[in-house]
PDB file of C-alpha atoms in Angstrom:
ATOM      1  CA  MET T   1    -141.525 -42.764-117.948  1.00 54.00           C
ATOM      2  CA  GLY T   2    -142.703 -44.932-120.069  1.00 77.00           C
ATOM      3  CA  THR T   3    -142.317 -44.451-124.225  1.00 87.00           C
ATOM      4  CA  ASN T   4    -145.637 -44.591-125.807  1.00 91.00           C
ATOM      5  CA  SER T   5    -146.436 -46.711-128.785  1.00 93.00           C
ATOM      6  CA  THR T   6    -148.746 -48.242-130.580  1.00 94.00           C
ATOM      7  CA  ILE T   7    -149.547 -51.800-131.949  1.00 96.00           C
ATOM      8  CA  SER T   8    -151.586 -51.925-134.718  1.00 95.00           C
ATOM      9  CA  LYS T   9    -153.750 -53.848-137.521  1.00 96.00           C
ATOM     10  CA  LEU T  10    -155.975 -53.009-141.379  1.00 95.00           C
ATOM     11  CA  GLU T  11    -158.290 -55.260-141.350  1.00 96.00           C
ATOM     12  CA  LYS T  12    -159.193 -56.840-144.409  1.00 95.00           C
ATOM     13  CA  ASP T  13    -162.760 -55.042-144.327  1.00 97.00           C
ATOM     14  CA  GLY T  14    -160.354 -51.175-143.317  1.00 96.00           C
ATOM     15  CA  THR T  15    -161.066 -51.113-139.806  1.00 97.00           C
ATOM     16  CA  VAL T  16    -158.086 -50.386-138.086  1.00 96.00           C
ATOM     17  CA  LYS T  17    -157.958 -52.253-134.434  1.00 96.00           C
ATOM     18  CA  SER T  18    -154.833 -51.341-132.052  1.00 96.00           C
ATOM     19  CA  ILE T  19    -153.190 -51.351-128.418  1.00 96.00           C
ATOM     20  CA  LYS T  20    -150.786 -49.028-126.290  1.00 93.00           C
ATOM     21  CA  CYS T  21    -147.659 -50.619-125.215  1.00 94.00           C
ATOM     22  CA  HIS T  22    -146.464 -48.398-122.228  1.00 91.00           C
ATOM     23  CA  PHE T  23    -142.817 -49.073-121.681  1.00 91.00           C
ATOM     24  CA  ASP T  24    -140.383 -49.400-125.113  1.00 92.00           C
ATOM     25  CA  GLY T  25    -141.824 -48.355-127.998  1.00 91.00           C
ATOM     26  CA  TYR T  26    -139.028 -47.822-129.616  1.00 88.00           C
ATOM     27  CA  TYR T  27    -137.213 -49.089-133.122  1.00 85.00           C
ATOM     28  CA  ASN T  28    -134.931 -50.609-131.160  1.00 86.00           C
ATOM     29  CA  HIS T  29    -136.857 -52.846-128.708  1.00 91.00           C
ATOM     30  CA  ASN T  30    -140.967 -52.493-129.477  1.00 92.00           C
ATOM     31  CA  GLY T  31    -139.739 -52.164-133.593  1.00 89.00           C
ATOM     32  CA  LYS T  32    -137.301 -54.838-134.088  1.00 89.00           C
ATOM     33  CA  ARG T  33    -139.420 -57.778-131.537  1.00 93.00           C
ATOM     34  CA  LEU T  34    -142.473 -57.023-133.767  1.00 93.00           C
ATOM     35  CA  PHE T  35    -140.467 -57.360-136.755  1.00 89.00           C
ATOM     36  CA  GLU T  36    -138.628 -60.756-135.351  1.00 90.00           C
ATOM     37  CA  PHE T  37    -141.319 -62.271-133.140  1.00 94.00           C
ATOM     38  CA  TYR T  38    -144.460 -60.960-134.758  1.00 94.00           C
ATOM     39  CA  LYS T  39    -144.526 -62.008-138.259  1.00 91.00           C
ATOM     40  CA  ASN T  40    -147.985 -63.655-138.907  1.00 92.00           C
ATOM     41  CA  GLU T  41    -151.591 -63.172-138.871  1.00 93.00           C
ATOM     42  CA  GLU T  42    -152.423 -65.482-136.603  1.00 94.00           C
ATOM     43  CA  ASP T  43    -149.749 -64.119-133.721  1.00 94.00           C
ATOM     44  CA  ILE T  44    -150.740 -60.639-134.199  1.00 95.00           C
ATOM     45  CA  ASP T  45    -154.233 -61.309-134.076  1.00 95.00           C
ATOM     46  CA  GLU T  46    -153.542 -62.736-129.822  1.00 94.00           C
ATOM     47  CA  LEU T  47    -151.479 -59.980-129.818  1.00 95.00           C
ATOM     48  CA  ILE T  48    -154.385 -57.083-130.707  1.00 95.00           C
ATOM     49  CA  LYS T  49    -156.857 -59.869-128.502  1.00 92.00           C
ATOM     50  CA  LEU T  50    -153.891 -59.029-124.702  1.00 91.00           C
ATOM     51  CA  GLY T  51    -155.486 -55.332-125.438  1.00 92.00           C
ATOM     52  CA  ASP T  52    -153.534 -52.850-124.231  1.00 92.00           C
ATOM     53  CA  LEU T  53    -150.144 -54.035-122.788  1.00 92.00           C
ATOM     54  CA  VAL T  54    -147.607 -52.818-120.446  1.00 88.00           C
ATOM     55  CA  SER T  55    -144.758 -54.506-121.997  1.00 92.00           C
ATOM     56  CA  LEU T  56    -143.857 -55.875-125.537  1.00 95.00           C
ATOM     57  CA  GLY T  57    -141.942 -59.251-125.109  1.00 93.00           C
ATOM     58  CA  GLU T  58    -140.604 -61.817-127.400  1.00 93.00           C
ATOM     59  CA  HIS T  59    -143.557 -64.976-126.649  1.00 91.00           C
ATOM     60  CA  LEU T  60    -146.825 -63.899-126.957  1.00 89.00           C
ATOM     61  CA  ASN T  61    -148.088 -65.833-123.321  1.00 85.00           C
ATOM     62  CA  PRO T  62    -146.249 -67.186-119.944  1.00 85.00           C
ATOM     63  CA  PRO T  63    -144.913 -70.879-120.055  1.00 84.00           C
ATOM     64  CA  ASP T  64    -148.010 -71.802-116.829  1.00 85.00           C
ATOM     65  CA  GLU T  65    -150.495 -70.475-115.715  1.00 83.00           C
ATOM     66  CA  ASN T  66    -148.815 -69.859-112.626  1.00 84.00           C
ATOM     67  CA  TYR T  67    -145.982 -67.659-114.273  1.00 84.00           C
ATOM     68  CA  ASP T  68    -145.151 -64.411-111.364  1.00 81.00           C
ATOM     69  CA  PHE T  69    -145.406 -61.614-113.517  1.00 80.00           C
ATOM     70  CA  SER T  70    -142.918 -60.017-111.762  1.00 79.00           C
ATOM     71  CA  ARG T  71    -140.753 -61.592-113.850  1.00 80.00           C
ATOM     72  CA  ALA T  72    -141.741 -60.931-117.750  1.00 79.00           C
ATOM     73  CA  LEU T  73    -139.205 -57.364-118.792  1.00 76.00           C
ATOM     74  CA  ASP T  74    -136.583 -60.782-117.452  1.00 79.00           C
ATOM     75  CA  ASP T  75    -137.821 -64.118-118.553  1.00 84.00           C
ATOM     76  CA  LYS T  76    -138.664 -61.691-122.285  1.00 88.00           C
ATOM     77  CA  ILE T  77    -142.913 -62.369-121.968  1.00 88.00           C
ATOM     78  CA  THR T  78    -145.560 -60.023-123.155  1.00 91.00           C
ATOM     79  CA  CYS T  79    -147.431 -58.178-120.020  1.00 87.00           C
ATOM     80  CA  ALA T  80    -150.500 -57.326-120.734  1.00 85.00           C
ATOM     81  CA  GLY T  81    -152.785 -55.541-118.443  1.00 80.00           C
ATOM     82  CA  TYR T  82    -155.938 -57.876-118.160  1.00 74.00           C
ATOM     83  CA  ARG T  83    -154.435 -60.078-118.522  1.00 73.00           C
ATOM     84  CA  ASP T  84    -151.316 -60.167-115.883  1.00 71.00           C
ATOM     85  CA  GLU T  85    -152.171 -56.645-113.695  1.00 71.00           C
ATOM     86  CA  ASP T  86    -155.481 -56.885-112.458  1.00 69.00           C
ATOM     87  CA  GLU T  87    -156.923 -54.189-115.417  1.00 67.00           C
ATOM     88  CA  ASP T  88    -161.060 -53.890-115.079  1.00 71.00           C
ATOM     89  CA  GLU T  89    -161.072 -54.260-118.830  1.00 71.00           C
ATOM     90  CA  ILE T  90    -159.749 -55.152-122.148  1.00 75.00           C
ATOM     91  CA  ASN T  91    -158.240 -52.171-123.606  1.00 80.00           C
ATOM     92  CA  PHE T  92    -158.404 -51.835-127.585  1.00 85.00           C
ATOM     93  CA  LYS T  93    -159.600 -49.224-130.039  1.00 92.00           C
ATOM     94  CA  GLU T  94    -161.047 -49.388-132.922  1.00 95.00           C
ATOM     95  CA  TYR T  95    -160.194 -46.554-136.129  1.00 96.00           C
ATOM     96  CA  LYS T  96    -162.693 -47.411-139.058  1.00 97.00           C
ATOM     97  CA  SER T  97    -160.240 -46.241-141.796  1.00 94.00           C
ATOM     98  CA  LEU T  98    -156.632 -46.032-142.178  1.00 89.00           C
ATOM     99  CA  ASP T  99    -157.713 -42.164-143.469  1.00 87.00           C
ATOM    100  CA  ASP T 100    -159.162 -42.621-139.394  1.00 91.00           C
ATOM    101  CA  TYR T 101    -156.055 -43.545-138.340  1.00 89.00           C
ATOM    102  CA  PHE T 102    -153.658 -41.366-139.236  1.00 83.00           C
ATOM    103  CA  GLU T 103    -155.876 -38.302-138.483  1.00 85.00           C
ATOM    104  CA  ALA T 104    -155.993 -40.050-134.577  1.00 86.00           C
ATOM    105  CA  PHE T 105    -151.697 -40.175-136.016  1.00 81.00           C
ATOM    106  CA  PHE T 106    -151.630 -36.437-137.640  1.00 77.00           C
ATOM    107  CA  SER T 107    -154.075 -34.869-134.494  1.00 81.00           C
ATOM    108  CA  GLY T 108    -151.629 -36.048-132.217  1.00 78.00           C
ATOM    109  CA  ASN T 109    -153.673 -38.684-130.365  1.00 79.00           C
ATOM    110  CA  LEU T 110    -151.335 -41.672-130.605  1.00 80.00           C
ATOM    111  CA  PRO T 111    -147.722 -42.020-129.454  1.00 84.00           C
ATOM    112  CA  PHE T 112    -145.097 -40.401-130.896  1.00 83.00           C
ATOM    113  CA  TYR T 113    -144.358 -43.901-132.577  1.00 88.00           C
ATOM    114  CA  ASN T 114    -146.938 -47.082-133.921  1.00 90.00           C
ATOM    115  CA  TYR T 115    -146.531 -49.900-135.563  1.00 91.00           C
ATOM    116  CA  ILE T 116    -149.241 -51.174-137.920  1.00 91.00           C
ATOM    117  CA  TRP T 117    -149.378 -54.358-139.436  1.00 93.00           C
ATOM    118  CA  ILE T 118    -150.498 -53.923-143.828  1.00 90.00           C
ATOM    119  CA  ASP T 119    -150.490 -56.879-146.175  1.00 87.00           C
ATOM    120  CA  ARG T 120    -148.947 -58.863-143.508  1.00 88.00           C
ATOM    121  CA  GLU T 121    -145.741 -55.875-143.253  1.00 86.00           C
ATOM    122  CA  TRP T 122    -144.576 -53.950-140.063  1.00 87.00           C
ATOM    123  CA  TYR T 123    -144.864 -50.385-141.021  1.00 86.00           C
ATOM    124  CA  VAL T 124    -144.571 -47.570-138.476  1.00 85.00           C
ATOM    125  CA  CYS T 125    -145.263 -44.010-139.170  1.00 81.00           C
ATOM    126  CA  ASP T 126    -143.486 -41.760-135.910  1.00 76.00           C
ATOM    127  CA  ARG T 127    -143.431 -38.289-135.280  1.00 71.00           C
ATOM    128  CA  ASP T 128    -139.855 -37.145-137.437  1.00 71.00           C
ATOM    129  CA  ASN T 129    -141.273 -37.963-140.468  1.00 65.00           C
ATOM    130  CA  ILE T 130    -144.972 -36.303-141.160  1.00 57.00           C
ATOM    131  CA  LEU T 131    -145.816 -36.187-144.762  1.00 50.00           C
ATOM    132  CA  PRO T 132    -149.488 -34.982-144.310  1.00 51.00           C
ATOM    133  CA  ASN T 133    -150.062 -34.487-147.608  1.00 48.00           C
ATOM    134  CA  ASN T 134    -149.250 -38.349-148.429  1.00 48.00           C
ATOM    135  CA  LYS T 135    -149.797 -40.175-145.471  1.00 51.00           C
ATOM    136  CA  LEU T 136    -149.463 -43.853-147.084  1.00 51.00           C
ATOM    137  CA  ASN T 137    -145.379 -42.284-148.318  1.00 51.00           C
ATOM    138  CA  ASN T 138    -145.473 -41.088-143.914  1.00 52.00           C
ATOM    139  CA  LEU T 139    -145.240 -45.095-143.210  1.00 58.00           C
ATOM    140  CA  LYS T 140    -141.410 -46.282-143.100  1.00 59.00           C
ATOM    141  CA  TYR T 141    -140.374 -49.990-142.798  1.00 53.00           C
ATOM    142  CA  VAL T 142    -139.077 -51.425-139.403  1.00 47.00           C
ATOM    143  CA  LEU T 143    -135.592 -52.258-140.228  1.00 41.00           C
ATOM    144  CA  LYS T 144    -134.126 -55.230-139.631  1.00 41.00           C
ATOM    145  CA  ASN T 145    -130.792 -53.509-137.944  1.00 39.00           C
ATOM    146  CA  ASP T 146    -132.185 -51.684-136.651  1.00 40.00           C
TER     147      ASP T 146
END
């Protein structure tokens, strides 16, 4: 069974784009990889453009166009449903605002782990740290050493 998570980005226009990742959503995997390997706007935009992920790797793209994605986990390559698993369409969710994103989280419509890029920083909201009276305090940094 996978540990689902979302990977999202607060856009300059106030909308939030979000994709799901099926496997390894916990801090020591997806949190750590996002913090260590996805550090700039361009990489995060490219990640979101892939749509929903099977797994998040250290590397966004395979080394060549004939790459065998059955090796993606071992090679630490990101595996996207549309690009790499023959899914029919690129799936991502767009929220009208950060408030809408939080509404989905607080209503239980998002997984346990939810990573969001805001102002050049990764944050995470999770089900163990729900503070409904102050939504921004619900976000915490993904720690380097976690």
